[in-house]
Amino acid sequence: MPFAAITSAALLLTACGSGDSGGSETPGAAAKNVEVPTTDVVSGVRKDDAAAKLLPAGTTSLTVAVSVGGTPPGTTYLGDGKTLTGQDVDFTQAVARALGIKLKVEQASFEAILPALDSGKYDFGASNFGVTDERRKAIDFVTYINDGQGFATRKDSKLSKVTDLKQLCGLNVATSAGTTFEATLEQNKHVCTDAGKKAYQVQTYAEPSAIWSSLQQGRSDIVMSTINGLRYAVVHQQGLKFLNEYHRLDVGFAFKKGTKLAPAFQAAVNKLLSDGTYAKILEKWGTTGSAIQKSRISPPELKD
């Protein structure tokens, strides 16, 4: 099997929790309904000896955990229902090529990946993990993009730019389980009751497709998700509008605290930045506004 193609045959489907696996309800479902770019921006990456020398001695392969969410630019399937694609997939493959290592890919639910890193079940996770101060207590990150939190809704909604969560009071807010979005919403529900208003309700889903169905069918009033994911969705789905960015976050590969892999991954990302591969990946997925200048290891959370 060619290294450049990560297919479902290479996935070890593991039960990482009592909830949903985090994969698409139907493999390839997202690709059939949403345009997914197929430009090859990875196969030309060559091993960078300087970055590879930073790996722990004897490292030839690593196990990466991914969450298949079904909505580009996040990880999804191509139309064949087997080949994984997405911005995180491209970055992961490109870094692996730069380091000269092979990947063993395991699929897991988003919320199960970070807790499993400490046990050594996976060597790293690659699923658009935002760098927060809370997560940095237990996780090391190597940044490769800047994304963050935003809002979208139906085109017929009267909602506009959300600058204060009190604007959500009394509404149903849909988001993904185990994410920074869920944490932000839950931690700030009190702003409504503190103001004498009805609290908003947080509706969590394991599948992006379920989030959008909830919004389109009126069970939810607004969606909070990744800035890049929301922008992609409103371009490729009818009846939606992007409201605004709410809070930017650095995004990185996630590792067990104290990992010795971080310097090598950082050097590999910086190599991709310098040789033009990085720009090609962002152009492919329409996320050039999320470019970083250099990779960092576990930087402090970005504050507004």
XYZ file of C-alpha atoms in Angstrom:
304
model
C 0.000 0.000 0.000
C 1.500 3.371 -0.989
C 2.526 5.460 1.991
C 0.905 8.552 0.451
C -2.560 7.055 0.748
C -4.022 6.486 4.175
C -6.966 4.193 3.599
C -9.569 2.628 5.821
C -7.807 -0.694 5.367
C -4.937 0.757 7.374
C -7.160 1.923 10.190
C -7.441 -0.026 13.397
C -10.976 0.787 14.473
C -10.798 0.888 18.238
C -13.540 1.386 20.809
C -12.154 4.379 22.635
C -15.186 5.182 24.710
C -18.790 4.313 25.312
C -19.976 6.901 22.796
C -19.786 7.231 19.048
C -16.558 6.301 17.324
C -16.298 9.715 15.777
C -16.213 8.426 12.214
C -18.592 9.279 9.389
C -22.020 7.686 9.612
C -21.419 6.386 6.111
C -17.860 6.269 4.751
C -17.549 8.735 1.947
C -20.806 10.467 2.871
C -19.191 13.855 3.245
C -17.251 13.480 0.031
C -20.412 12.671 -1.924
C -22.230 15.762 -0.727
C -19.420 18.275 -0.298
C -16.676 19.152 -2.758
C -13.350 17.798 -1.539
C -10.090 18.908 -3.228
C -7.832 16.104 -4.411
C -4.632 17.942 -5.387
C -1.521 15.992 -4.348
C 0.597 18.369 -2.258
C 2.494 15.766 -0.252
C 4.180 13.144 -2.438
C 6.997 15.516 -3.403
C 8.173 15.992 0.200
C 11.628 14.507 0.769
C 13.304 13.444 3.987
C 15.027 16.252 5.855
C 18.078 14.765 7.544
C 18.455 17.613 10.034
C 14.897 17.145 11.308
C 15.134 13.338 11.253
C 18.255 13.397 13.435
C 16.188 14.966 16.209
C 14.012 11.861 16.512
C 14.712 9.483 19.411
C 17.178 6.830 18.311
C 15.592 3.914 16.474
C 12.339 5.689 15.608
C 11.127 4.358 12.248
C 7.348 4.400 12.671
C 4.765 6.092 14.895
C 1.115 5.525 15.735
C -1.131 8.509 15.096
C -4.729 8.831 16.267
C -7.174 10.670 14.022
C -10.832 11.576 14.336
C -12.819 11.293 11.132
C -15.388 14.055 11.390
C -16.812 14.025 7.896
C -16.516 17.746 7.068
C -13.581 19.305 5.184
C -11.084 20.772 5.754
C -11.169 18.339 8.691
C -10.490 14.648 8.162
C -12.999 12.914 5.922
C -13.151 10.254 3.192
C -12.782 10.641 -0.524
C -15.580 9.360 -2.730
C -14.181 5.822 -2.651
C -15.192 5.594 1.006
C -11.727 4.328 1.944
C -9.093 6.988 1.419
C -8.768 9.569 4.163
C -8.200 13.176 3.235
C -8.199 16.574 4.888
C -5.875 19.314 6.035
C -4.666 17.380 9.087
C -4.043 14.317 6.909
C -1.886 16.344 4.533
C 0.117 17.909 7.354
C 0.607 14.549 9.067
C 1.756 12.821 5.888
C 4.059 15.690 4.956
C 5.734 15.709 8.371
C 6.133 11.928 8.296
C 7.828 12.166 4.899
C 10.111 14.951 6.100
C 11.126 12.761 9.061
C 11.449 9.595 6.972
C 9.060 7.581 9.166
C 6.032 5.399 8.500
C 2.648 5.918 10.120
C 0.285 3.468 11.754
C -3.106 5.185 11.722
C -5.801 4.507 14.292
C -9.242 6.051 14.272
C -10.716 7.283 17.543
C -13.362 9.700 18.735
C -12.077 13.245 19.135
C -12.673 13.363 22.872
C -10.853 10.038 23.437
C -7.540 10.888 21.796
C -5.917 13.279 24.282
C -6.578 11.106 27.380
C -5.133 8.078 25.555
C -1.805 9.755 24.810
C -0.627 9.503 28.409
C -1.049 5.725 28.392
C 1.098 5.384 25.289
C -1.743 3.991 23.219
C -0.880 6.509 20.519
C 2.366 8.363 19.862
C 0.521 11.504 18.817
C -2.841 12.859 17.767
C -3.668 14.899 14.663
C -7.222 16.238 14.742
C -7.126 20.041 14.807
C -6.346 20.176 18.529
C -6.421 23.750 19.805
C -3.641 24.739 22.208
C -5.137 25.852 25.521
C -3.491 26.464 28.887
C -5.680 23.768 30.437
C -4.628 21.172 27.875
C -0.949 22.136 28.206
C -1.003 20.845 31.777
C -1.145 17.287 30.452
C -0.300 17.540 26.743
C 2.624 18.802 24.652
C 1.845 20.428 21.318
C 3.765 21.205 18.145
C 1.901 23.921 16.275
C 1.259 23.882 12.539
C -1.708 26.208 11.955
C -3.852 28.862 13.605
C -7.590 28.263 13.675
C -10.001 28.809 16.539
C -13.636 29.323 17.449
C -16.388 30.842 15.361
C -20.139 30.865 14.758
C -22.464 30.095 11.851
C -26.223 29.890 11.426
C -28.992 29.743 8.813
C -29.195 32.534 6.279
C -32.705 33.427 7.443
C -31.553 33.923 11.041
C -31.559 37.425 12.549
C -28.353 36.580 14.410
C -25.350 38.695 13.532
C -21.811 38.991 14.855
C -21.399 37.283 18.247
C -19.043 39.296 20.424
C -20.570 38.377 23.786
C -22.012 34.998 24.770
C -24.936 36.831 26.368
C -26.170 37.220 22.798
C -26.840 33.465 22.866
C -29.113 33.541 25.932
C -32.250 31.465 25.405
C -30.893 29.827 22.246
C -29.905 26.263 21.388
C -26.209 26.112 20.496
C -24.910 23.072 18.614
C -21.273 22.015 18.836
C -18.955 18.993 18.876
C -18.450 16.880 21.990
C -15.140 17.026 23.848
C -13.972 20.234 22.168
C -12.840 23.680 23.274
C -16.200 24.920 21.975
C -18.133 22.753 24.401
C -15.816 23.803 27.247
C -16.154 27.510 26.423
C -19.923 27.309 26.254
C -20.351 25.275 29.428
C -17.951 27.412 31.443
C -19.774 30.611 30.492
C -23.454 29.630 30.738
C -23.629 31.679 33.901
C -23.337 34.938 31.946
C -27.002 34.586 31.043
C -28.334 33.779 34.490
C -26.047 36.434 35.996
C -27.784 38.925 33.712
C -31.221 37.645 34.673
C -31.719 35.927 31.320
C -32.535 32.358 30.327
C -29.362 30.301 29.833
C -28.528 28.996 26.392
C -28.630 25.232 25.910
C -25.525 23.405 24.718
C -26.275 20.582 22.288
C -23.295 18.304 21.631
C -22.904 15.910 18.729
C -20.227 13.404 17.715
C -20.862 13.963 13.997
C -20.625 17.286 12.116
C -23.392 16.024 9.823
C -25.684 15.790 12.852
C -24.785 19.353 13.845
C -25.747 20.738 10.458
C -28.931 18.671 10.321
C -29.914 20.034 13.714
C -29.357 23.588 12.502
C -31.115 23.159 9.164
C -34.120 21.472 10.783
C -34.458 24.163 13.428
C -33.553 22.105 16.489
C -30.511 24.346 16.942
C -30.257 28.098 16.445
C -26.525 28.499 15.973
C -23.350 26.425 15.574
C -20.025 26.997 17.306
C -17.104 25.237 15.652
C -13.732 25.742 13.986
C -13.310 28.923 11.995
C -11.982 27.033 8.978
C -14.626 24.317 9.191
C -17.439 26.848 9.350
C -16.095 28.885 6.444
C -15.806 25.731 4.340
C -19.322 24.619 5.265
C -21.050 27.869 4.329
C -19.313 27.895 0.939
C -20.283 24.322 0.122
C -23.720 24.041 1.750
C -26.815 26.033 0.874
C -28.731 28.144 3.359
C -25.899 28.904 5.782
C -23.983 32.027 6.746
C -20.747 32.512 8.647
C -21.174 34.995 11.484
C -17.720 35.769 12.799
C -14.538 34.605 14.430
C -14.833 34.519 18.200
C -11.472 33.376 19.543
C -8.299 32.355 17.694
C -6.226 29.380 18.872
C -2.984 27.807 17.745
C -3.486 24.238 16.549
C -0.912 21.508 16.925
C 0.019 17.854 16.894
C -0.692 16.505 20.381
C 1.750 14.365 22.416
C 2.139 12.919 25.867
C 3.606 15.478 28.268
C 7.389 15.413 28.169
C 7.594 13.798 24.734
C 10.990 13.601 23.041
C 9.312 13.757 19.629
C 8.438 17.452 19.757
C 11.760 18.936 18.513
C 11.749 16.707 15.438
C 8.144 17.522 14.568
C 8.799 21.227 15.073
C 11.799 21.074 12.732
C 9.745 19.150 10.152
C 6.923 21.720 10.181
C 9.431 24.540 9.825
C 10.982 22.692 6.878
C 7.555 22.532 5.221
C 7.207 26.256 5.808
C 10.524 27.000 4.131
C 10.219 24.673 1.123
C 6.751 25.817 0.040
C 4.822 22.657 0.962
C 3.101 24.420 3.830
C 1.650 27.108 1.558
C 0.464 24.479 -0.932
C -1.475 22.617 1.788
C -3.225 25.772 2.950
C -4.022 26.830 -0.608
C -5.516 23.406 -1.298
C -7.905 23.696 1.642
C -8.629 27.410 1.348
C -7.141 28.198 4.758
C -4.345 30.615 3.896
C -5.685 33.013 6.527
C -4.617 30.513 9.178
C -0.915 30.388 8.312
C 1.707 30.585 11.042
C 5.205 32.067 10.699
C 6.975 29.267 12.545
C 6.157 26.169 14.541
C 6.332 26.355 18.332
C 6.302 23.790 21.106
C 3.422 24.220 23.580
C 3.078 28.021 23.360
C 0.743 29.796 25.809
C -2.895 29.969 24.821
C -3.711 32.929 22.620
C -5.723 35.539 24.482
C -8.009 38.133 22.940
